[in-house]
Short mmCIF file of C-alpha atoms in Angstrom, two decimals:
data_model
loop_
_atom_site.label_atom_id
_atom_site.label_comp_id
_atom_site.label_asym_id
_atom_site.label_seq_id
_atom_site.Cartn_x
_atom_site.Cartn_y
_atom_site.Cartn_z
CA UNK A 1 52.92 63.12 93.75
CA UNK A 2 50.89 63.99 90.65
CA UNK A 3 53.49 66.55 89.60
CA UNK A 4 56.23 63.98 89.93
CA UNK A 5 54.22 61.49 87.86
CA UNK A 6 53.82 64.07 85.10
CA UNK A 7 57.57 64.77 85.15
CA UNK A 8 58.28 61.06 84.87
CA UNK A 9 55.83 60.74 82.00
CA UNK A 10 57.54 63.65 80.24
CA UNK A 11 60.90 61.90 80.62
CA UNK A 12 59.50 58.71 79.06
CA UNK A 13 57.95 60.74 76.19
CA UNK A 14 61.27 62.48 75.44
CA UNK A 15 63.13 59.17 75.60
CA UNK A 16 60.75 57.45 73.17
CA UNK A 17 60.74 60.39 70.75
CA UNK A 18 64.56 60.52 70.71
CA UNK A 19 64.75 56.79 70.10
CA UNK A 20 62.21 57.10 67.30
CA UNK A 21 64.02 59.97 65.61
CA UNK A 22 67.21 57.92 65.61
CA UNK A 23 65.39 55.02 63.94
CA UNK A 24 65.48 55.33 60.15
CA UNK A 25 62.58 52.93 59.76
CA UNK A 26 60.40 55.12 61.95
CA UNK A 27 61.38 58.27 60.06
CA UNK A 28 60.70 56.60 56.72
CA UNK A 29 57.32 55.38 57.96
CA UNK A 30 56.34 58.87 59.09
CA UNK A 31 57.60 60.55 55.92
CA UNK A 32 55.80 58.01 53.74
CA UNK A 33 52.56 58.50 55.68
CA UNK A 34 52.78 62.29 55.35
CA UNK A 35 53.57 62.29 51.64
CA UNK A 36 51.61 59.37 50.20
CA UNK A 37 48.13 60.82 50.78
CA UNK A 38 48.67 64.25 49.18
CA UNK A 39 50.70 62.74 46.32
CA UNK A 40 47.95 60.23 45.51
CA UNK A 41 45.34 62.99 45.71
CA UNK A 42 47.35 65.16 43.34
CA UNK A 43 47.90 62.31 40.90
CA UNK A 44 44.25 61.22 40.82
CA UNK A 45 42.85 64.74 40.47
CA UNK A 46 45.40 65.60 37.77
CA UNK A 47 44.45 62.49 35.79
CA UNK A 48 40.74 63.31 36.16
CA UNK A 49 41.38 66.85 34.88
CA UNK A 50 43.42 65.45 31.97
CA UNK A 51 40.53 63.19 30.98
CA UNK A 52 38.13 66.13 31.04
CA UNK A 53 40.48 68.15 28.82
CA UNK A 54 40.95 65.22 26.45
CA UNK A 55 37.17 64.96 26.07
CA UNK A 56 37.11 68.49 24.64
CA UNK A 57 39.25 67.26 21.73
CA UNK A 58 37.42 64.09 20.74
CA UNK A 59 38.02 61.87 17.73
CA UNK A 60 34.93 60.00 16.52
CA UNK A 61 35.47 56.94 14.30
CA UNK A 62 32.35 56.56 12.15
CA UNK A 63 31.28 53.45 10.25
CA UNK A 64 28.87 54.19 7.38
CA UNK A 65 29.55 57.92 7.18
CA UNK A 66 28.42 57.89 3.51
CA UNK A 67 24.84 57.14 4.65
CA UNK A 68 24.52 60.49 6.47
CA UNK A 69 26.68 63.19 4.83
CA UNK A 70 24.70 66.07 6.37
CA UNK A 71 25.07 64.60 9.86
CA UNK A 72 28.83 64.06 9.34
CA UNK A 73 29.18 67.64 8.11
CA UNK A 74 27.40 68.88 11.25
CA UNK A 75 29.76 66.86 13.47
CA UNK A 76 32.81 68.25 11.68
CA UNK A 77 31.59 71.80 12.35
CA UNK A 78 31.55 71.24 16.11
CA UNK A 79 34.59 72.60 17.99
CA UNK A 80 37.15 69.99 19.03
CA UNK A 81 35.54 67.18 17.00
CA UNK A 82 37.41 65.15 14.39
CA UNK A 83 35.55 62.54 12.34
CA UNK A 84 37.59 59.58 11.06
CA UNK A 85 36.81 56.36 9.24
CA UNK A 86 35.70 53.60 11.59
CA UNK A 87 37.37 50.20 11.96
CA UNK A 88 36.22 47.10 10.11
CA UNK A 89 35.13 45.45 13.36
CA UNK A 90 33.87 48.21 15.69
CA UNK A 91 33.07 45.95 18.63
CA UNK A 92 36.48 44.27 18.56
CA UNK A 93 38.22 47.66 18.30
CA UNK A 94 36.48 48.95 21.42
CA UNK A 95 36.86 45.65 23.26
CA UNK A 96 40.59 45.57 22.50
CA UNK A 97 40.86 49.25 23.53
CA UNK A 98 42.06 50.34 20.12
CA UNK A 99 39.20 52.87 20.15
CA UNK A 100 37.33 54.56 23.00
CA UNK A 101 34.05 54.82 21.09
CA UNK A 102 32.78 54.01 17.60
CA UNK A 103 29.69 55.45 15.91
CA UNK A 104 27.83 53.20 13.44
CA UNK A 105 25.35 54.69 10.95
CA UNK A 106 23.00 52.06 9.57
CA UNK A 107 22.23 51.81 5.80
CA UNK A 108 18.55 52.70 6.29
CA UNK A 109 19.50 55.98 8.02
CA UNK A 110 18.80 58.20 4.98
CA UNK A 111 15.45 56.58 4.12
CA UNK A 112 14.10 56.82 7.67
CA UNK A 113 15.50 60.35 8.10
CA UNK A 114 13.81 61.48 4.87
CA UNK A 115 10.33 60.41 6.03
CA UNK A 116 10.85 61.91 9.51
CA UNK A 117 11.12 58.58 11.25
CA UNK A 118 13.78 57.83 13.89
CA UNK A 119 17.04 57.22 12.03
CA UNK A 120 19.00 54.65 14.00
CA UNK A 121 22.66 55.03 14.90
CA UNK A 122 24.68 52.72 17.12
CA UNK A 123 27.25 53.77 19.65
CA UNK A 124 29.79 51.10 20.57
CA UNK A 125 31.24 51.71 24.03
CA UNK A 126 32.86 49.92 26.95
CA UNK A 127 31.35 51.20 30.22
CA UNK A 128 34.01 49.41 32.28
CA UNK A 129 36.69 51.81 31.03
CA UNK A 130 36.68 54.82 33.33
CA UNK A 131 39.24 56.68 31.21
CA UNK A 132 36.93 56.62 28.18
CA UNK A 133 33.79 57.88 29.93
CA UNK A 134 34.35 61.64 29.35
CA UNK A 135 34.76 61.05 25.59
CA UNK A 136 31.72 58.77 25.45
CA UNK A 137 29.62 61.35 27.31
CA UNK A 138 30.79 64.07 24.91
CA UNK A 139 29.68 61.98 21.91
CA UNK A 140 26.33 61.24 23.56
CA UNK A 141 25.75 64.96 24.15
CA UNK A 142 26.56 65.70 20.51
CA UNK A 143 24.05 63.10 19.31
CA UNK A 144 21.36 64.44 21.66
CA UNK A 145 22.03 67.99 20.51
CA UNK A 146 21.77 67.04 16.82
CA UNK A 147 18.55 65.14 17.48
CA UNK A 148 17.08 68.13 19.33
CA UNK A 149 18.03 70.57 16.58
CA UNK A 150 16.56 68.41 13.80
CA UNK A 151 13.38 67.84 15.84
CA UNK A 152 12.94 71.60 16.31
CA UNK A 153 13.45 72.28 12.59
CA UNK A 154 10.84 69.68 11.70
CA UNK A 155 8.31 71.28 14.03
CA UNK A 156 8.98 74.74 12.64
CA UNK A 157 8.54 73.41 9.07
CA UNK A 158 5.07 72.18 10.10
CA UNK A 159 4.16 75.49 11.69
CA UNK A 160 4.51 74.22 15.24
CA UNK A 161 6.56 76.03 17.84
CA UNK A 162 9.30 73.79 19.35
CA UNK A 163 8.27 75.03 22.78
CA UNK A 164 4.99 73.13 22.36
CA UNK A 165 6.98 69.94 22.80
CA UNK A 166 8.26 71.11 26.18
CA UNK A 167 5.21 71.33 28.43
CA UNK A 168 7.39 71.43 31.52
CA UNK A 169 10.14 73.96 32.07
CA UNK A 170 12.75 72.89 34.58
CA UNK A 171 14.93 75.33 36.46
CA UNK A 172 17.38 73.81 38.92
CA UNK A 173 18.40 75.86 41.94
CA UNK A 174 21.76 74.67 43.28
CA UNK A 175 22.06 75.40 46.99
CA UNK A 176 25.37 73.65 47.61
CA UNK A 177 28.61 75.61 47.59
CA UNK A 178 31.62 74.85 45.41
CA UNK A 179 33.40 73.61 48.54
CA UNK A 180 30.57 71.16 49.29
CA UNK A 181 30.61 69.84 45.73
CA UNK A 182 34.39 69.46 45.92
CA UNK A 183 34.02 67.50 49.16
CA UNK A 184 31.82 64.99 47.33
CA UNK A 185 34.59 64.47 44.77
CA UNK A 186 37.46 64.46 47.29
CA UNK A 187 35.88 61.97 49.70
CA UNK A 188 39.20 60.17 50.10
CA UNK A 189 40.90 63.10 51.90
CA UNK A 190 39.25 62.25 55.27
CA UNK A 191 40.39 58.66 54.72
CA UNK A 192 44.03 59.73 54.31
CA UNK A 193 43.88 61.99 57.37
CA UNK A 194 42.39 59.27 59.58
CA UNK A 195 44.93 56.81 58.18
CA UNK A 196 47.75 59.23 59.04
CA UNK A 197 46.48 59.31 62.63
CA UNK A 198 46.80 55.54 62.80
CA UNK A 199 50.10 55.10 60.98
CA UNK A 200 51.92 58.14 62.39
CA UNK A 201 52.47 56.67 65.86
CA UNK A 202 52.42 53.00 64.90
CA UNK A 203 56.21 52.57 64.80
CA UNK A 204 56.71 54.07 68.27
CA UNK A 205 53.79 52.14 69.74
CA UNK A 206 55.13 48.78 68.54
CA UNK A 207 58.87 49.42 68.92
CA UNK A 208 58.59 50.83 72.45
CA UNK A 209 56.67 47.76 73.65
CA UNK A 210 57.19 44.59 71.63
CA UNK A 211 60.45 45.87 70.13
CA UNK A 212 62.05 46.80 73.46
CA UNK A 213 60.93 43.54 75.03
CA UNK A 214 62.51 41.55 72.20
CA UNK A 215 65.76 43.52 72.48
CA UNK A 216 65.79 42.99 76.24
CA UNK A 217 65.71 46.72 77.07
CA UNK A 218 62.20 46.78 78.55
CA UNK A 219 63.06 44.98 81.81
CA UNK A 220 65.87 47.44 82.78
CA UNK A 221 63.52 50.33 82.03
CA UNK A 222 60.77 48.97 84.27
CA UNK A 223 63.26 48.48 87.13
CA UNK A 224 63.36 52.27 87.61
CA UNK A 225 61.43 53.54 90.64
CA UNK A 226 58.28 54.70 88.87
CA UNK A 227 54.77 53.27 88.63
CA UNK A 228 54.09 51.03 85.65
CA UNK A 229 51.28 53.38 84.66
CA UNK A 230 53.90 56.08 84.08
CA UNK A 231 55.76 53.91 81.59
CA UNK A 232 52.57 52.91 79.79
CA UNK A 233 51.28 56.49 79.62
CA UNK A 234 54.65 57.87 78.49
CA UNK A 235 55.03 55.40 75.65
CA UNK A 236 51.46 55.91 74.48
CA UNK A 237 51.68 59.71 74.69
CA UNK A 238 54.88 59.66 72.64
CA UNK A 239 53.15 57.62 69.94
CA UNK A 240 50.07 59.87 70.09
CA UNK A 241 52.21 63.02 69.81
CA UNK A 242 53.95 61.64 66.73
CA UNK A 243 50.55 60.76 65.25
CA UNK A 244 49.31 64.33 65.84
CA UNK A 245 52.40 65.74 64.10
CA UNK A 246 51.87 63.36 61.18
CA UNK A 247 48.23 64.42 60.86
CA UNK A 248 49.17 68.10 60.95
CA UNK A 249 51.80 67.71 58.23
CA UNK A 250 49.57 65.53 56.06
CA UNK A 251 46.65 67.96 56.38
CA UNK A 252 48.92 70.91 55.56
CA UNK A 253 50.07 69.17 52.38
CA UNK A 254 46.48 68.28 51.45
CA UNK A 255 45.58 71.95 51.90
CA UNK A 256 48.33 73.12 49.53
CA UNK A 257 48.18 70.40 46.86
CA UNK A 258 44.95 71.80 45.25
CA UNK A 259 46.82 75.04 44.47
CA UNK A 260 48.83 73.15 41.87
CA UNK A 261 45.92 71.16 40.42
CA UNK A 262 43.64 72.28 37.55
CA UNK A 263 40.48 71.82 39.62
CA UNK A 264 38.69 74.42 37.49
CA UNK A 265 38.64 71.84 34.70
CA UNK A 266 36.49 69.67 36.97
CA UNK A 267 34.24 72.58 37.92
CA UNK A 268 35.12 72.48 41.62
CA UNK A 269 36.97 74.66 44.10
CA UNK A 270 38.63 73.30 47.21
CA UNK A 271 40.61 74.87 50.03
CA UNK A 272 41.27 74.18 53.70
CA UNK A 273 40.97 77.45 55.61
CA UNK A 274 42.76 78.00 58.94
CA UNK A 275 39.54 77.47 60.90
CA UNK A 276 38.97 74.21 59.05
CA UNK A 277 42.52 73.10 59.81
CA UNK A 278 41.91 73.80 63.51
CA UNK A 279 38.63 71.85 63.40
CA UNK A 280 40.37 68.91 61.70
CA UNK A 281 43.01 68.80 64.42
CA UNK A 282 40.35 69.08 67.14
CA UNK A 283 38.50 66.14 65.62
CA UNK A 284 41.49 63.88 65.01
CA UNK A 285 43.78 64.61 68.00
CA UNK A 286 41.69 62.55 70.48
CA UNK A 287 41.66 59.68 68.00
CA UNK A 288 45.47 59.81 67.86
CA UNK A 289 45.49 59.00 71.58
CA UNK A 290 43.00 56.20 71.02
CA UNK A 291 44.95 54.68 68.13
CA UNK A 292 48.28 54.89 69.98
CA UNK A 293 46.85 53.24 73.10
CA UNK A 294 45.20 50.50 71.03
CA UNK A 295 48.41 49.78 69.11
CA UNK A 296 50.55 49.78 72.28
CA UNK A 297 48.16 47.45 74.07
CA UNK A 298 48.04 44.96 71.21
CA UNK A 299 51.81 45.13 70.69
CA UNK A 300 52.38 44.46 74.40
CA UNK A 301 50.29 41.31 74.21
CA UNK A 302 52.21 40.07 71.16
CA UNK A 303 54.93 37.49 71.82
CA UNK A 304 57.41 39.09 69.40
CA UNK A 305 57.96 42.23 67.36
CA UNK A 306 57.18 40.31 64.16
CA UNK A 307 53.89 39.12 65.62
CA UNK A 308 53.06 42.68 66.68
CA UNK A 309 53.69 43.90 63.13
CA UNK A 310 51.35 41.23 61.77
CA UNK A 311 48.64 42.45 64.16
CA UNK A 312 49.23 46.04 63.02
CA UNK A 313 48.72 44.96 59.40
CA UNK A 314 45.22 43.80 60.30
CA UNK A 315 44.54 46.74 62.63
CA UNK A 316 45.28 49.25 59.87
CA UNK A 317 42.07 48.12 58.17
CA UNK A 318 40.07 49.78 60.96
CA UNK A 319 40.56 53.41 59.83
CA UNK A 320 39.98 52.37 56.22
CA UNK A 321 36.51 50.91 56.80
CA UNK A 322 34.57 54.23 57.05
CA UNK A 323 36.35 55.57 53.97
CA UNK A 324 35.57 52.47 51.93
CA UNK A 325 31.96 52.50 53.12
CA UNK A 326 31.53 56.17 52.18
CA UNK A 327 32.48 55.39 48.57
CA UNK A 328 29.56 52.94 48.35
CA UNK A 329 26.87 55.01 50.06
CA UNK A 330 26.58 58.14 52.16
CA UNK A 331 27.32 57.50 55.82
CA UNK A 332 25.12 60.36 57.01
CA UNK A 333 25.62 62.12 60.31
CA UNK A 334 23.43 60.29 62.82
CA UNK A 335 24.22 61.30 66.43
CA UNK A 336 25.24 57.76 67.44
CA UNK A 337 28.07 57.79 64.89
CA UNK A 338 30.02 60.39 66.87
CA UNK A 339 30.20 57.96 69.80
CA UNK A 340 32.06 55.36 67.69
CA UNK A 341 35.85 55.92 67.57
CA UNK A 342 37.23 56.35 64.04
CA UNK A 343 33.73 56.47 62.49
CA UNK A 344 32.89 59.62 64.47
CA UNK A 345 36.11 61.32 63.38
CA UNK A 346 35.48 60.39 59.74
CA UNK A 347 31.98 61.89 59.86
CA UNK A 348 33.35 65.04 61.52
CA UNK A 349 36.00 65.44 58.82
CA UNK A 350 33.46 65.03 56.03
CA UNK A 351 31.30 67.72 57.61
CA UNK A 352 34.18 70.16 58.15
CA UNK A 353 35.61 69.76 54.64
CA UNK A 354 32.18 69.93 53.04
CA UNK A 355 31.37 73.23 54.71
CA UNK A 356 28.60 71.66 56.81
CA UNK A 357 30.09 72.24 60.22
CA UNK A 358 29.01 69.74 62.87
CA UNK A 359 27.66 71.06 66.16
CA UNK A 360 30.14 71.56 69.03
CA UNK A 361 28.54 68.70 70.95
CA UNK A 362 29.51 66.34 68.12
CA UNK A 363 33.20 67.23 68.58
CA UNK A 364 32.78 66.84 72.35
CA UNK A 365 31.16 63.39 72.14
CA UNK A 366 33.78 62.09 69.70
CA UNK A 367 36.61 63.42 71.87
CA UNK A 368 35.21 62.13 75.18
CA UNK A 369 34.57 58.64 73.82
CA UNK A 370 38.02 58.42 72.21
CA UNK A 371 39.82 59.66 75.33
CA UNK A 372 37.78 57.42 77.64
CA UNK A 373 38.51 54.38 75.48
CA UNK A 374 42.18 55.35 75.41
CA UNK A 375 42.29 55.56 79.23
CA UNK A 376 40.83 52.06 79.46
CA UNK A 377 43.50 50.79 77.06
CA UNK A 378 46.22 52.58 79.04
CA UNK A 379 44.97 50.86 82.16
CA UNK A 380 45.03 47.50 80.38
CA UNK A 381 48.59 48.14 79.14
CA UNK A 382 49.63 49.00 82.70
CA UNK A 383 48.25 45.68 83.90
CA UNK A 384 50.18 43.90 81.15
CA UNK A 385 53.39 45.68 82.23
CA UNK A 386 52.91 44.18 85.68
CA UNK A 387 52.71 40.64 84.33
CA UNK A 388 55.98 38.70 84.42
CA UNK A 389 54.68 36.43 81.69
CA UNK A 390 54.32 39.42 79.40
CA UNK A 391 57.60 41.14 80.30
CA UNK A 392 59.86 38.08 80.34
CA UNK A 393 57.98 35.96 77.79
CA UNK A 394 60.42 36.40 74.89
#
């Protein structure tokens, strides 16, 4: 009896997969889900590397350069620095994005500098412009370096060792690996993988339930001599299998994209080793079953395919919540998190990619909770398949 049920489920899975592969919308949805994450990652990291390289060749518009010729000469001697005349209205130039940064030297600079008092300079910036931050930071470092050098020379001229002004010596010991530092920068990769698990099987889950009911092909299918649980399980397993394939392809692309990115310009190194790939699949595969069962259950309750799609548009926010929260503050790895579907998988992925491998019990808890929740949803979908109001309510 059990063997026959498994054979029937396999027939339903093959039928749904064949129907999905013949559907161009489903294929486009899967291809888009697989490609969009790695492409966005590549684009964002490439732009970040470009900004870092651009900061090495910085142009500094200076207003009042005639008040500090020695300082301007020092700036011109620095590699990758070009000093130009500043605009008439520095604040308007930066506000209108005509300039990234403008340096203003005040008229009293020379008099205060001569008597060893702080010579004021003004740096006009726009902190809301992310693209300009590397250049602004480069200019700030140059100003701090010049100030430090002049301060040391003044101390030496007075017979005082510059080290006397540094009573505390700081030596930082970095214990994190390059992979862990890269994981802090690439926090959106777990988001794309979890999102692929949700979107990969979405088309099958909705089309095989709400879609078939709207086309009138669900009733003839349920007439076949097989338990309703077989139909529910087969449709959900087909969607889950497609989600697993989507996750595998998306993760494989994410693993290979960094090879073509200048990550060394950002000072990080990132790779997904085979054991990490296996851990990612072990963490996400149970969630694929959960997401497919949730989508199929909701789509079955919908009165039309269009209504089911509107529900899916709201449901897709669920896998995005942990990723959005992690950009605001660190989620941590509290044990209770692993018992929450989607959140547990996101925490597992962050640990695996960061090189801080979670304990085996964490994988087990996340998998058991996801599978158990999926079984409850399969049971609920089976009950819905037995309802004439649901099946014939077109």
